[in-house]
Coordinates of C-alpha atoms in Angstrom, one line a residue:
M509 CA 28.7 13.0 -9.8
R510 CA 28.7 10.5 -7.0
Q511 CA 31.5 10.4 -4.4
E512 CA 31.6 8.5 -1.2
K513 CA 33.9 8.6 1.9
T514 CA 34.1 5.7 4.4
L515 CA 33.1 6.9 7.9
L516 CA 33.1 3.5 9.6
E517 CA 34.4 0.1 8.6
A518 CA 32.8 -2.8 10.6
R519 CA 33.1 -6.5 10.2
R520 CA 29.8 -6.9 8.2
F521 CA 29.2 -3.4 6.8
R522 CA 30.5 0.0 6.1
V523 CA 29.0 3.4 6.8
V524 CA 29.8 6.0 4.1
S525 CA 29.0 9.6 3.4
L526 CA 27.6 9.8 -0.1
E527 CA 27.7 13.0 -2.0
Y528 CA 25.5 13.1 -5.1
R529 CA 23.6 15.4 -7.4
D530 CA 19.8 15.2 -7.8
H531 CA 18.0 15.6 -11.2
A532 CA 17.9 19.3 -10.7
G533 CA 21.7 19.5 -10.3
R534 CA 21.7 20.2 -6.6
T535 CA 24.4 18.5 -4.5
H536 CA 23.3 16.5 -1.4
T537 CA 25.1 14.4 1.2
R538 CA 23.6 11.3 2.8
E539 CA 25.0 8.7 5.2
V540 CA 24.5 5.2 3.9
V541 CA 25.2 1.7 5.2
R542 CA 27.0 -0.5 2.6
H543 CA 26.1 -4.2 3.2
P544 CA 27.2 -7.3 1.2
G545 CA 23.7 -8.6 1.0
A546 CA 21.8 -11.4 2.9
V547 CA 19.4 -14.3 2.5
T548 CA 16.4 -15.5 4.4
I549 CA 15.0 -19.0 4.2
L550 CA 11.4 -20.3 4.6
P551 CA 12.1 -23.9 5.7
L552 CA 9.1 -26.2 5.0
L553 CA 9.2 -29.5 6.8
D554 CA 6.2 -30.7 4.8
A555 CA 3.1 -29.1 3.3
D556 CA 1.8 -27.9 6.7
R557 CA 4.8 -27.2 9.0
V558 CA 7.5 -24.6 8.9
C559 CA 10.7 -24.2 11.1
L560 CA 11.0 -20.8 12.7
I561 CA 13.8 -19.7 15.0
R562 CA 13.8 -17.7 18.2
N563 CA 16.7 -15.4 17.8
Y564 CA 18.1 -13.0 20.3
R565 CA 18.8 -9.6 18.6
P566 CA 21.2 -7.4 20.6
G567 CA 20.4 -4.3 18.6
I568 CA 16.9 -4.2 20.0
D569 CA 17.6 -6.4 23.1
Q570 CA 14.7 -8.8 22.2
T571 CA 14.3 -12.3 21.1
L572 CA 12.3 -12.5 17.9
L573 CA 10.4 -15.3 16.3
E574 CA 11.6 -15.2 12.7
L575 CA 12.8 -17.1 9.6
P576 CA 16.5 -18.1 9.5
A577 CA 18.7 -15.7 7.7
G578 CA 22.3 -14.7 7.2
T579 CA 24.8 -12.4 5.6
L580 CA 26.8 -13.3 2.4
E581 CA 30.5 -13.8 2.8
P582 CA 32.6 -11.9 0.3
G583 CA 32.0 -13.3 -3.2
E584 CA 29.6 -16.0 -1.9
D585 CA 26.6 -17.0 -4.1
P586 CA 23.3 -16.3 -2.3
R587 CA 22.1 -19.8 -2.8
N588 CA 25.2 -21.2 -1.0
T589 CA 24.6 -18.7 1.8
A590 CA 21.1 -19.9 2.1
L591 CA 22.1 -23.5 2.4
R592 CA 24.9 -22.7 4.9
E593 CA 22.7 -20.5 7.1
L594 CA 19.8 -22.9 7.1
E595 CA 22.0 -25.7 8.4
E596 CA 23.9 -23.4 10.9
E597 CA 20.7 -21.9 12.4
T598 CA 18.3 -24.8 12.2
G599 CA 20.3 -28.0 11.7
Y600 CA 18.3 -28.8 8.6
R601 CA 19.8 -29.5 5.2
A602 CA 17.6 -28.9 2.1
Q603 CA 17.6 -31.0 -1.0
R604 CA 15.5 -28.4 -2.8
L605 CA 16.0 -24.6 -2.6
E606 CA 13.9 -22.2 -4.7
L607 CA 14.3 -18.4 -5.0
M608 CA 11.0 -16.7 -4.3
C609 CA 12.2 -13.0 -4.7
E610 CA 14.8 -10.4 -4.0
F611 CA 14.1 -7.2 -2.1
Y612 CA 15.9 -4.2 -0.5
T613 CA 15.5 -4.2 3.3
S614 CA 15.6 -0.5 3.9
P615 CA 16.8 1.5 0.9
G616 CA 16.5 4.9 2.5
V617 CA 19.6 4.2 4.6
L618 CA 21.0 0.8 3.6
D619 CA 21.9 -0.9 0.2
E620 CA 21.3 -4.4 1.6
L621 CA 19.7 -6.7 -1.0
M622 CA 18.1 -9.8 0.4
W623 CA 17.3 -13.0 -1.4
L624 CA 14.3 -15.0 -0.1
Y625 CA 14.3 -18.8 -0.6
V626 CA 11.9 -21.6 0.2
A627 CA 13.7 -24.8 1.4
T628 CA 12.0 -28.2 1.1
Q629 CA 12.9 -31.9 1.3
L630 CA 14.7 -31.2 4.6
T631 CA 16.9 -33.6 6.6
A632 CA 17.4 -32.9 10.3
G633 CA 20.8 -32.5 11.8
P634 CA 22.6 -30.5 14.5
Q635 CA 22.7 -26.7 14.6
R636 CA 26.1 -25.1 14.0
L637 CA 25.7 -21.7 15.6
D638 CA 28.2 -18.9 15.3
S639 CA 29.8 -17.5 18.4
G640 CA 27.3 -15.1 20.2
E641 CA 24.2 -16.5 18.5
E642 CA 21.3 -17.5 20.8
I643 CA 18.9 -19.4 18.5
E644 CA 16.3 -22.0 19.2
T645 CA 14.2 -23.7 16.6
Q646 CA 10.4 -23.8 16.8
V647 CA 8.4 -25.9 14.4
V648 CA 4.8 -24.7 13.9
A649 CA 1.9 -25.6 11.7
W650 CA 1.3 -23.2 8.7
D651 CA -2.0 -22.0 10.1
E652 CA -0.3 -21.2 13.5
C653 CA 2.5 -19.4 11.6
L654 CA -0.1 -17.1 10.0
R655 CA -1.9 -16.6 13.3
L656 CA 1.5 -15.5 14.8
V657 CA 1.8 -13.0 12.0
R658 CA -1.7 -11.6 12.5
Q659 CA -1.2 -11.3 16.3
G660 CA 2.1 -9.4 15.8
V661 CA 4.2 -12.1 17.4
I662 CA 6.3 -12.3 14.2
R663 CA 7.5 -8.7 13.6
D664 CA 10.6 -8.6 11.5
G665 CA 10.2 -7.5 7.9
K666 CA 12.0 -10.4 6.2
S667 CA 9.9 -13.0 8.0
L668 CA 6.7 -11.1 7.4
L669 CA 7.5 -10.8 3.7
G670 CA 8.6 -14.5 3.4
I671 CA 5.5 -15.9 5.1
L672 CA 3.0 -13.7 3.5
F673 CA 4.5 -13.9 0.0
Y674 CA 4.6 -17.7 0.2
D675 CA 1.0 -17.8 1.6
D676 CA -0.1 -15.6 -1.3
L677 CA 1.5 -18.0 -3.8
L678 CA -0.3 -20.9 -2.2
R679 CA -3.7 -19.2 -2.3
N680 CA -3.3 -17.9 -5.8
R681 CA -1.8 -21.0 -7.3
G682 CA -4.0 -23.5 -5.5
G683 CA -1.7 -25.6 -3.3
S684 CA 2.0 -26.2 -3.4
A685 CA 4.3 -23.7 -5.0
G686 CA 6.7 -26.3 -6.3
G687 CA 8.5 -24.9 -9.3
A688 CA 6.3 -21.8 -9.3
F689 CA 9.0 -19.3 -8.6
P690 CA 10.4 -17.2 -11.5
N691 CA 14.0 -17.7 -10.5
S692 CA 14.2 -21.3 -9.2
S693 CA 17.6 -22.7 -8.4

């Protein structure tokens, strides 16, 4: 038995009360956020430079240094979302986009599934920010990016995962990860 009741309907998510039975047959109720899913993109300008963004996050009233990301529109393919969000937030267009992995951002309270892509062969262009977005691009060398992670400057989960996952692939595969991802698109 699984029943849910919508408590709040927002523009990008819903909050539901979920009633379910555990393996022992006991009934429980949890509040869960239903989210359409999202993408994050690791934009590599070349073998040694990555484009990060400084993004004001109203929920924590801070500007974070992070990877570009965005929410899927209804029925939108994650790959298309990644291409769209990369261009909107950074101005870059990617000729090559590879899926590195998929992950749940916070499965204890949220069903958001996030797709992590690496974007290469980039062409610069103008940003196309959505209303209310305060985003500035910052190109950094790969070693500097890793230093920012170690120093705690980069602090959001999707960016930490994307940077460290890609760095692990580079170290374990001896160089560029071109074509190395299991679900390349």
